[in-house]
Short mmCIF file of C-alpha atoms and ligand atoms in Angstrom, two decimals:
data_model
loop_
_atom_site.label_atom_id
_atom_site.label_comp_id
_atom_site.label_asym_id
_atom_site.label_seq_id
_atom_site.Cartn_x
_atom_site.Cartn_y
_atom_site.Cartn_z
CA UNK L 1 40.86 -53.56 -10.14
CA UNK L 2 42.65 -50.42 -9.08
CA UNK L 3 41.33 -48.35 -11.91
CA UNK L 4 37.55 -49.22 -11.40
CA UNK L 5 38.59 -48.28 -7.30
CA UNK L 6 39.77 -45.10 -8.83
CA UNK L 7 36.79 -44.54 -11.11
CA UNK L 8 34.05 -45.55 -8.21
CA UNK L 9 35.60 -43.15 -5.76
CA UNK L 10 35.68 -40.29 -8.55
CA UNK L 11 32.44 -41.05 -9.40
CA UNK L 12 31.13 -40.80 -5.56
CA UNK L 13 32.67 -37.86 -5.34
CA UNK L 14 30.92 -36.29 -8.22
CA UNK L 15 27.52 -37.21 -7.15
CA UNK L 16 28.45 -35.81 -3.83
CA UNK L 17 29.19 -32.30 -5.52
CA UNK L 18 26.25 -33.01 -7.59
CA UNK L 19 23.68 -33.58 -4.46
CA UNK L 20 25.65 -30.28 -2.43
CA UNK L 21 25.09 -28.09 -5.30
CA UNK L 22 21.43 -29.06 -5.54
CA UNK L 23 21.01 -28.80 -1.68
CA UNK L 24 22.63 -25.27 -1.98
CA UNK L 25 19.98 -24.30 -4.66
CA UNK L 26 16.94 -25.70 -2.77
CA UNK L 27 17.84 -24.04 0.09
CA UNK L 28 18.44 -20.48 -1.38
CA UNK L 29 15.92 -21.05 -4.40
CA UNK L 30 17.20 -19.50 -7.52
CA UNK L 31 20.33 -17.27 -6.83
CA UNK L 32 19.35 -14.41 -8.62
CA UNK L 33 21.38 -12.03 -11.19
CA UNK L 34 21.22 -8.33 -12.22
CA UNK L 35 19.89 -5.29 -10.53
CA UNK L 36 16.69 -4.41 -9.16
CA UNK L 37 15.56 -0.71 -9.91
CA UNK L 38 13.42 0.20 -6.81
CA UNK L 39 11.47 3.72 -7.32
CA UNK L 40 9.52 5.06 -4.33
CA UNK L 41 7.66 8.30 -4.06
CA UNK L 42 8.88 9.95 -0.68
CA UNK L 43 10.04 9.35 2.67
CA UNK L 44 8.07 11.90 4.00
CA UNK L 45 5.32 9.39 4.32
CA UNK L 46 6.29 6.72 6.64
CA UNK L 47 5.19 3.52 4.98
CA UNK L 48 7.56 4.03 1.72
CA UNK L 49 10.45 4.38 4.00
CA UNK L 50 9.13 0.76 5.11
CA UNK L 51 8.31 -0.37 1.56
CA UNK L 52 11.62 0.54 0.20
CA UNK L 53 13.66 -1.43 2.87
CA UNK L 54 11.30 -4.79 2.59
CA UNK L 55 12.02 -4.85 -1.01
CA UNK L 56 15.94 -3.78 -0.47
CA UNK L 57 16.17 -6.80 1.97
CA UNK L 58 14.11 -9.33 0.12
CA UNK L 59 16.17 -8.92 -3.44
CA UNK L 60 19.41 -8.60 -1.67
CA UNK L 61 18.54 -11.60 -0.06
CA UNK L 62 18.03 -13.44 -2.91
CA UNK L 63 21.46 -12.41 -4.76
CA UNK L 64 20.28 -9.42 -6.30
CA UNK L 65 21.51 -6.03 -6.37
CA UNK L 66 19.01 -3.16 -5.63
CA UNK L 67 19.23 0.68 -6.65
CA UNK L 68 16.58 2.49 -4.17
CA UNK L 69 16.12 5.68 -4.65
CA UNK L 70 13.29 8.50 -3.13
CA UNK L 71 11.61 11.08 -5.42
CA UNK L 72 10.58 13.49 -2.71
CA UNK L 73 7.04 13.45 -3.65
CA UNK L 74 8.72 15.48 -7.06
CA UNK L 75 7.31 14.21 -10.78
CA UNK L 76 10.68 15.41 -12.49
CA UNK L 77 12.65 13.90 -10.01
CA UNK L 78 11.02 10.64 -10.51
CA UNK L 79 11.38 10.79 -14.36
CA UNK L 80 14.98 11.59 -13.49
CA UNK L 81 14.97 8.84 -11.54
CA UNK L 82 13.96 6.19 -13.97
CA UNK L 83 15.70 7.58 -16.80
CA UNK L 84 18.79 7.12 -14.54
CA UNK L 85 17.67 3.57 -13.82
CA UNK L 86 17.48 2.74 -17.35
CA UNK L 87 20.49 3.92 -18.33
CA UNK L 88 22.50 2.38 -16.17
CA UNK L 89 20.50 -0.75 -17.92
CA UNK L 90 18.98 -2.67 -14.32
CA UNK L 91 16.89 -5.99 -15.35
CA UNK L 92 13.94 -4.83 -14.18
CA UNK L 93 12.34 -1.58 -12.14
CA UNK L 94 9.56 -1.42 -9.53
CA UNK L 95 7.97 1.67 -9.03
CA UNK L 96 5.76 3.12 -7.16
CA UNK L 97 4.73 6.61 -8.87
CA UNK L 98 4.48 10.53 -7.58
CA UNK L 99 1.75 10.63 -10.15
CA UNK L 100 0.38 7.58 -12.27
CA UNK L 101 -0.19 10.04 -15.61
CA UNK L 102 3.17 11.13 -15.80
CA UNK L 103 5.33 8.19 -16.63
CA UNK L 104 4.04 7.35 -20.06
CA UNK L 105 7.15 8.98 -21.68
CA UNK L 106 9.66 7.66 -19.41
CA UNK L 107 8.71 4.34 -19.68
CA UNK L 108 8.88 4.17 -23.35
CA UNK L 109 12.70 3.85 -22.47
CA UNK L 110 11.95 1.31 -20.45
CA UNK L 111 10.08 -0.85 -23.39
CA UNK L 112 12.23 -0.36 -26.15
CA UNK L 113 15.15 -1.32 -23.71
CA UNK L 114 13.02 -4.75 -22.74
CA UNK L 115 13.35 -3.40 -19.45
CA UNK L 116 10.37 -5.40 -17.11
CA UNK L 117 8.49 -2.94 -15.43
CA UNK L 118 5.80 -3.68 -11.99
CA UNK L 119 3.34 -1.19 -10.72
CA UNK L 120 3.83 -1.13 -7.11
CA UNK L 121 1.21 -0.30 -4.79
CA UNK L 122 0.40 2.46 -7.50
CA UNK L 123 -1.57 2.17 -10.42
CA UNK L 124 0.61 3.30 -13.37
CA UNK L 125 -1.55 4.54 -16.38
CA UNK L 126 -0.96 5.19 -20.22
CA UNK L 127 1.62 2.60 -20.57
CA UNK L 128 2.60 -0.54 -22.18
CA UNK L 129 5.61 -1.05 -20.47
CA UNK L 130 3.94 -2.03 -17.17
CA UNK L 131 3.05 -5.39 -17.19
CA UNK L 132 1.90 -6.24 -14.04
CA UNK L 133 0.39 -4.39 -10.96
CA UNK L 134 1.15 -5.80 -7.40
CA UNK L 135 -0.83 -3.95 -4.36
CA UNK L 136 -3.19 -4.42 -1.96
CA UNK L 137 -7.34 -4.23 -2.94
CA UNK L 138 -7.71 -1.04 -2.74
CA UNK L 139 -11.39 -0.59 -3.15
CA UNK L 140 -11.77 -3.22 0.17
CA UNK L 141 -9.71 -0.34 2.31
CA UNK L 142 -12.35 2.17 1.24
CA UNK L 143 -15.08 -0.53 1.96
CA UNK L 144 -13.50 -1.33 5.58
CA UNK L 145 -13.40 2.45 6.52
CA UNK L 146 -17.20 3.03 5.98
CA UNK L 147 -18.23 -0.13 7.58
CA UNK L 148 -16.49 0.52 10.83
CA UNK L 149 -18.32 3.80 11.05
CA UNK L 150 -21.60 1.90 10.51
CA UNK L 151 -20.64 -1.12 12.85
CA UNK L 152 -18.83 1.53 15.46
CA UNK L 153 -22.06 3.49 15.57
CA UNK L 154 -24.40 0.52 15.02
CA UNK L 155 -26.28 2.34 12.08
CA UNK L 156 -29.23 0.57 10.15
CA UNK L 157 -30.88 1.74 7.82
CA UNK L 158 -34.68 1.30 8.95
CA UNK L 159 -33.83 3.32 12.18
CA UNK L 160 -33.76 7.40 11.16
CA UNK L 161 -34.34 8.38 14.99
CA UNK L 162 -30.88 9.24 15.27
CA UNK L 163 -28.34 11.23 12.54
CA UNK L 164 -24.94 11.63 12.96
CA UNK L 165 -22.45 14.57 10.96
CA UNK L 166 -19.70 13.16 8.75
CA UNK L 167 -16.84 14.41 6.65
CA UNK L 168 -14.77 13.01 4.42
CA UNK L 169 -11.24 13.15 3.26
CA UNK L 170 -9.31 11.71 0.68
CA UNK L 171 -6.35 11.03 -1.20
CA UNK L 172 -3.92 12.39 -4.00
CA UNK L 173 -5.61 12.42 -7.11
CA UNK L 174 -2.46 12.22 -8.66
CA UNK L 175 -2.23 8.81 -7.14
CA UNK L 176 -5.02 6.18 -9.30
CA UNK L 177 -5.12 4.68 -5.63
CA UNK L 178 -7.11 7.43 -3.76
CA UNK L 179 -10.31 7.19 -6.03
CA UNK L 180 -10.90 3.26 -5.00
CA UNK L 181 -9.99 4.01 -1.44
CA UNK L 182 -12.61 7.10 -1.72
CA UNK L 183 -15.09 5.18 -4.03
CA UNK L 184 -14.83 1.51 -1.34
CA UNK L 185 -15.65 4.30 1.63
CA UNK L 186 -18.46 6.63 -0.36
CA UNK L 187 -20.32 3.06 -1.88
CA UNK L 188 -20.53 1.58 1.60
CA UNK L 189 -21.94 4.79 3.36
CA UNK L 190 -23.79 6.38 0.76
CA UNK L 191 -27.26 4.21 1.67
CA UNK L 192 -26.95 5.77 4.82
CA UNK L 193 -26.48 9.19 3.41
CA UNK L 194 -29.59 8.56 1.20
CA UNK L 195 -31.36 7.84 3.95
CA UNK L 196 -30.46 10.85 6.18
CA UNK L 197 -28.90 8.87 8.63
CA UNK L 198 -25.61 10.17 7.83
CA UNK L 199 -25.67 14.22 6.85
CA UNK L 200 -22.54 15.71 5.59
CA UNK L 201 -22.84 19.42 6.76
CA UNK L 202 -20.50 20.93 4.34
CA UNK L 203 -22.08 19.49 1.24
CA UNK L 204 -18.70 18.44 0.24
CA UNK L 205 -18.92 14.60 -1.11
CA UNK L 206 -17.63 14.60 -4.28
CA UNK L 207 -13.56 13.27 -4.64
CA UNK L 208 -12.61 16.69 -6.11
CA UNK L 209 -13.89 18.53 -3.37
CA UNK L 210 -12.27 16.11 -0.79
CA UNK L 211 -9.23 15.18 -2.43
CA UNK L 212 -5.77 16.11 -0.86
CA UNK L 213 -2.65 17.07 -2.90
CA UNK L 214 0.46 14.76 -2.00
CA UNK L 215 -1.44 13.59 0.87
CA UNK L 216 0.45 15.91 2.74
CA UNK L 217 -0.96 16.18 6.18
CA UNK L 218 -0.73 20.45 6.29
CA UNK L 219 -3.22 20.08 3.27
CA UNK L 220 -5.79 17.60 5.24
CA UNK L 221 -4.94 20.03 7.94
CA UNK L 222 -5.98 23.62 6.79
CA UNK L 223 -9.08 22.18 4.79
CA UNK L 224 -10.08 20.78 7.98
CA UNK L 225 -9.76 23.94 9.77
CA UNK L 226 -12.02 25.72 7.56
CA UNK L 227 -14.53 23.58 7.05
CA UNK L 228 -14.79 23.40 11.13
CA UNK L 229 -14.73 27.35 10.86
CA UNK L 230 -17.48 27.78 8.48
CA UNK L 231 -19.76 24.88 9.17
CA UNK L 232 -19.06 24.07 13.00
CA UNK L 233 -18.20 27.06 14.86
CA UNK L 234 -21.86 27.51 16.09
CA UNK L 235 -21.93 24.11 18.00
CA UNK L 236 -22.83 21.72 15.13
CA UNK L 237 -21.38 18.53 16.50
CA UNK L 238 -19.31 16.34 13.86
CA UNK L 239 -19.26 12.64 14.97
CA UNK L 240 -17.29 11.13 12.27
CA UNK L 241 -14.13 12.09 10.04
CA UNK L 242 -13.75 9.78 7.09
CA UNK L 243 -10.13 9.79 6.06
CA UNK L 244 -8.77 7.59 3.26
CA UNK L 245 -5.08 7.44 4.99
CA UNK L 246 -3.15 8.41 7.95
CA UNK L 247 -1.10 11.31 7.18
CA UNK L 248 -4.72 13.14 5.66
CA UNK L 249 -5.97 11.41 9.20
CA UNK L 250 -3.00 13.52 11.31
CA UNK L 251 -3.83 16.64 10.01
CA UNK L 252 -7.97 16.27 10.47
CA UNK L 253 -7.19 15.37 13.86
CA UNK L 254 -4.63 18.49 14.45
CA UNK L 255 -7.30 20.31 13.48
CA UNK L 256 -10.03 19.13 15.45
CA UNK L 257 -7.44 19.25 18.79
CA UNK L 258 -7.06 23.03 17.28
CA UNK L 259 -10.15 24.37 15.89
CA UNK L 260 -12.96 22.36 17.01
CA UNK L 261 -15.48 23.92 19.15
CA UNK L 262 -17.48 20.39 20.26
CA UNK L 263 -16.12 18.46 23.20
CA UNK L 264 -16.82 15.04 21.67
CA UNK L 265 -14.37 13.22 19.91
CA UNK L 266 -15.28 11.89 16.24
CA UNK L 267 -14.32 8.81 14.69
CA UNK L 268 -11.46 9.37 12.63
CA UNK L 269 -10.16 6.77 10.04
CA UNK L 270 -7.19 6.04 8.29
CA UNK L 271 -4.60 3.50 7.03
CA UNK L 272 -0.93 2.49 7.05
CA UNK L 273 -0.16 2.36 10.22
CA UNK L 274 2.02 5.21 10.55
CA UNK L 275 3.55 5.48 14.23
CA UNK L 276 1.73 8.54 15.13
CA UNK L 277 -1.51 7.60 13.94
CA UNK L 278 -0.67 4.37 15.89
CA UNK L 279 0.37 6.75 18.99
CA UNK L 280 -3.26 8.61 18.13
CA UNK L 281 -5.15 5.33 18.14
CA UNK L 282 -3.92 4.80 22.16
CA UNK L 283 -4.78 7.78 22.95
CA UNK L 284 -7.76 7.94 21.88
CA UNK L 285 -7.76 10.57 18.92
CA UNK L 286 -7.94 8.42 15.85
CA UNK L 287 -10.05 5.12 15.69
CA UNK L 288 -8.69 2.86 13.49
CA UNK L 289 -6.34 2.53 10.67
CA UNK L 290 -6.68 -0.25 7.85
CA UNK L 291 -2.92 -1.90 8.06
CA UNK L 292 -1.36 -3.46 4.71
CA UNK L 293 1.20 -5.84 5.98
CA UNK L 294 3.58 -3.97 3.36
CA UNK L 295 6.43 -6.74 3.85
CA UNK L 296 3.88 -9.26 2.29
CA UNK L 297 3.71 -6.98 -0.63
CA UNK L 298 7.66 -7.23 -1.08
CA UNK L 299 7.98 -11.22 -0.84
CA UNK L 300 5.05 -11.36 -4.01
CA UNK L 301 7.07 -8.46 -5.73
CA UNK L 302 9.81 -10.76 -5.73
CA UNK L 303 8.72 -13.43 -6.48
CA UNK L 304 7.00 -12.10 -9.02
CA UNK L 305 10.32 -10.62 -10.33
CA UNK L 306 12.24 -13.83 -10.23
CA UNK L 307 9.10 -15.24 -12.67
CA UNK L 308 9.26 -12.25 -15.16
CA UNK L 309 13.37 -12.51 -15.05
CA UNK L 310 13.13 -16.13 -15.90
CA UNK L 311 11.50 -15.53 -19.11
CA UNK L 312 8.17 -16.93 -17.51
CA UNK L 313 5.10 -15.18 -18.47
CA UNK L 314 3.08 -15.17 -13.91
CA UNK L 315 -0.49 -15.81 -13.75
CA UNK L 316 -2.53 -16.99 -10.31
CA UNK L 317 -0.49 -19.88 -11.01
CA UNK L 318 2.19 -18.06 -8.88
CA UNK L 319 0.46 -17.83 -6.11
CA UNK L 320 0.23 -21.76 -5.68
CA UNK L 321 3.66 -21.93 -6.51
CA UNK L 322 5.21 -19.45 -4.13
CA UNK L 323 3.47 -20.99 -1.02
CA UNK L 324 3.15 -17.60 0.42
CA UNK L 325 1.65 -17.54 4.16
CA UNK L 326 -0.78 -14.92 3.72
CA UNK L 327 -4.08 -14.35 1.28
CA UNK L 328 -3.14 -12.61 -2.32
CA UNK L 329 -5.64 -12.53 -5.01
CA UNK L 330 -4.97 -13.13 -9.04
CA UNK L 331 -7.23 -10.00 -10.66
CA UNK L 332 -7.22 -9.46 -14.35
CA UNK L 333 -10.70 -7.17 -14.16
CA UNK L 334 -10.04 -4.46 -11.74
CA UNK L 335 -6.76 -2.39 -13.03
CA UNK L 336 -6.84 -0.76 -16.37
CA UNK L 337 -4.80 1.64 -17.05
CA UNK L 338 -5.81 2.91 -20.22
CA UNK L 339 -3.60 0.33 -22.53
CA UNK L 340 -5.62 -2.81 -21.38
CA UNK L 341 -6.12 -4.23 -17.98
CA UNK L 342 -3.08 -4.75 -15.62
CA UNK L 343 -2.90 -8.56 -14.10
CA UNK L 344 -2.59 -7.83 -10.82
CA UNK L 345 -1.52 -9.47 -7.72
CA UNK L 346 -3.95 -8.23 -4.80
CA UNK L 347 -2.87 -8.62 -0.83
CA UNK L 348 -5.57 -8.26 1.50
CA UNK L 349 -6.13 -5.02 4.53
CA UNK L 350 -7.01 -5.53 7.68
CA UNK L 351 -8.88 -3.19 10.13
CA UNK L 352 -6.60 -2.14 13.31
CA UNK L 353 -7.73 -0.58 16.12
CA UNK L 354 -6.65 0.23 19.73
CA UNK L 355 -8.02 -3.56 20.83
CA UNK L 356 -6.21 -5.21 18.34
CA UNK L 357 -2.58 -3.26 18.02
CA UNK L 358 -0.92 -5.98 19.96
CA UNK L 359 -2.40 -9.11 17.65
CA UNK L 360 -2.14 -7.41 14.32
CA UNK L 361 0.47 -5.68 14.50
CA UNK L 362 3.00 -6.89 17.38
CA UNK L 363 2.41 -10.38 17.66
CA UNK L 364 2.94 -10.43 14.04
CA UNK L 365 6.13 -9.06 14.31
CA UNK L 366 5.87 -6.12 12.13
CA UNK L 367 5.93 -3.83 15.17
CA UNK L 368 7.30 -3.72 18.72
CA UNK L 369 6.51 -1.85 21.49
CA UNK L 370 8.34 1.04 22.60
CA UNK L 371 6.90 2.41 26.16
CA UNK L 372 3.54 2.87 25.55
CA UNK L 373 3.84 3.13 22.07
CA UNK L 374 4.36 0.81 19.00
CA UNK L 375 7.33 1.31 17.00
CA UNK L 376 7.60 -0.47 13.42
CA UNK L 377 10.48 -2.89 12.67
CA UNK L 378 11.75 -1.90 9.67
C1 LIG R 401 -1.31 5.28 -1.44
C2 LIG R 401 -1.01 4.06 -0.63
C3 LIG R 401 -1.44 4.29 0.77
C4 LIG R 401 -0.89 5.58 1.33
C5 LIG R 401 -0.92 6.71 0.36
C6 LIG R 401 -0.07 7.87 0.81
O1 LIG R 401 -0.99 5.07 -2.75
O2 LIG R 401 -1.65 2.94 -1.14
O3 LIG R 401 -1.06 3.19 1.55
O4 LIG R 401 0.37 5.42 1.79
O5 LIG R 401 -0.56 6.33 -0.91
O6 LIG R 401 1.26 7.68 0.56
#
């Protein structure tokens, strides 16, 4: 009699351990093992500084460890990065490249160490090792640029009675992002600019001719300056500056506070989000901005991560499965780079301007307000 006693108690207290431990795991899903290589481009531009904590705080959360580290815009740096990374033998890297041609080498250290690698944000070309791409649809940003300028200045394209002057700046071409953002804008205005409704005085429309190393705002800046010198200076009015981001968008519109002999202000685009664009957007010099809720694009890198790391092999299944709270798209057709096409896990932009700062982007909780001013919580 005793000894069953004994036994029954024993036994209750097992299945009590038993149903903690599984409580426990619910609760924190899969504790995870192993180290997280996180490899961002620069904190010179503000939203990496923001991508590179998300991430930090979502694997660390989850039991990981994370090694973050900056490349200051620098190519060898970055390779120096990664070999680093590798080395030091982390499960699994996310990067987010200076340049998308220049880590085929690299990453052949990666593959031959079975080292997982995700393209983040960035497009990663010439390489097996990547197996999966995780950003936002690029091509859409582009698209929602050039249709605010058409809804902003009602254009259609039966009615030629009135033209406008437009433009355009874009991206790294180092980065395989800034054709799709340039491409999404060009496609959706280009009707327009067929039609004469749209005349872009400098004659400069093709990506070469508008593309701006590093994105680096002093670039967007000077071109800027001397295309308003040589094409402007007499009076010409320019209603609309197309820019594919907002650091390109700071400089166009330091130039046009600068150099710009018209007293109307154009439409300037961007995206990110970056404070001072933000500040610019209130005040009245910059537009709109397309914001890509980049914390959204941590929680499906990790979860993503956790799939790879336990041996699964993530298709649009995951997206089911994670129950995330905001749209993602499963794309095996858009992203090739060069070794076959990239499954890739697509978040979706949204347009932000002055109006809509506080729902977007406060409300949400991704920013606060500081004064006047919105201030991102990082
Ligand atoms: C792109 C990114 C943009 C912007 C830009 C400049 O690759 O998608 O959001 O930040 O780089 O860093």
């Amino acid at each position: 009699m005793k000894k069953t006693n004994t036994f029954k108690r024993v036994l209750a207290f097992v299945l009590v351990c038993l149903m903690a431990v599984s409580l426990v795991s619910c609760v924190g899903g899969s504790g995870g093992e192993g180290t997280i290589g996180i490899v961002m481009p620069t904190k010179s531009l503000e939203r990496w500084n923001r991508d590179g904590s998300y991430l930090k705080k979502e694997f660390e959360a989850k039991g990981y460890d994370v090694e973050l580290v900056y490349a200051d815009n620098d190519v060898a740096q970055q390779v120096n990065d990664i070999e680093n990374l590798i080395a030091g033998e982390v499960d699994l890297l996310v990067i987010a490249a200076v340049d998308g041609e220049s880590l085929t080498n690299v990453l052949e250290g990666a593959k031959e160490a079975d080292i997982p690698v995700i393209a983040y944000d960035r497009l990663i070309m010439n390489t097996e090792a990547v197996k999966y791409y995780v950003s936002f649809d690029n091509y859409t940003v582009g698209k929602l640029q050039g249709q605010y300028v058409i809804d902003t200045l009602g254009l259609k394209l039966d009615d030629t009675s009135k033209t406008y002057n437009i433009e355009f700046t874009a991206g790294d071409p180092a980065d395989n992002n800034a054709g799709f953002f340039f491409n999404g804008a060009f496609d959706t205005l280009k009707p327009y600019l067929d039609a004469g409704i749209l005349k872009c005085v400098s004659g400069q429309t093709a990506f070469t001719q508008v593309a701006t190393q590093s994105w680096s705002t002093d670039n967007a800046l000077s071109r800027m300056q001397n295309i308003l010198g040589s094409y402007y200076s007499d009076g010409t009015v320019l209603d609309i500056a197309l820019c594919s981001n907002d650091s390109t968008a700071l400089g166009v519109s330091k130039a046009i506070e600068s150099d710009y002999a018209g007293s109307n202000q154009p439409i300037i685009t961007g995206q990110d989000g970056d404070e001072a664009n933000l500040a610019n957007m209130i005040d009245g010099k910059q537009s709109m901005t397309v914001y890509k809720a980049v914390a959204n694009e941590a929680v499906v890198t990790l979860n993503l991560a956790i799939s790879i790391l336990e041996g699964k092999t993530p298709n649009g299944d995951l997206i089911t499965e994670s129950g995330w709270d905001f749209a993602c798209a499963y794309d095996t057709e858009s992203y090739d780079n060069n070794t076959g096409k990239i499954p890739s896990y697509l978040l979706v932009p949204t347009v932000v301007t002055k109006d809509n700062i506080q729902k977007e982007l406060v409300d949400t909780g991704y920013y606060k307000m500081d004064g006047n001013y919105p201030k991102a919580i990082g």
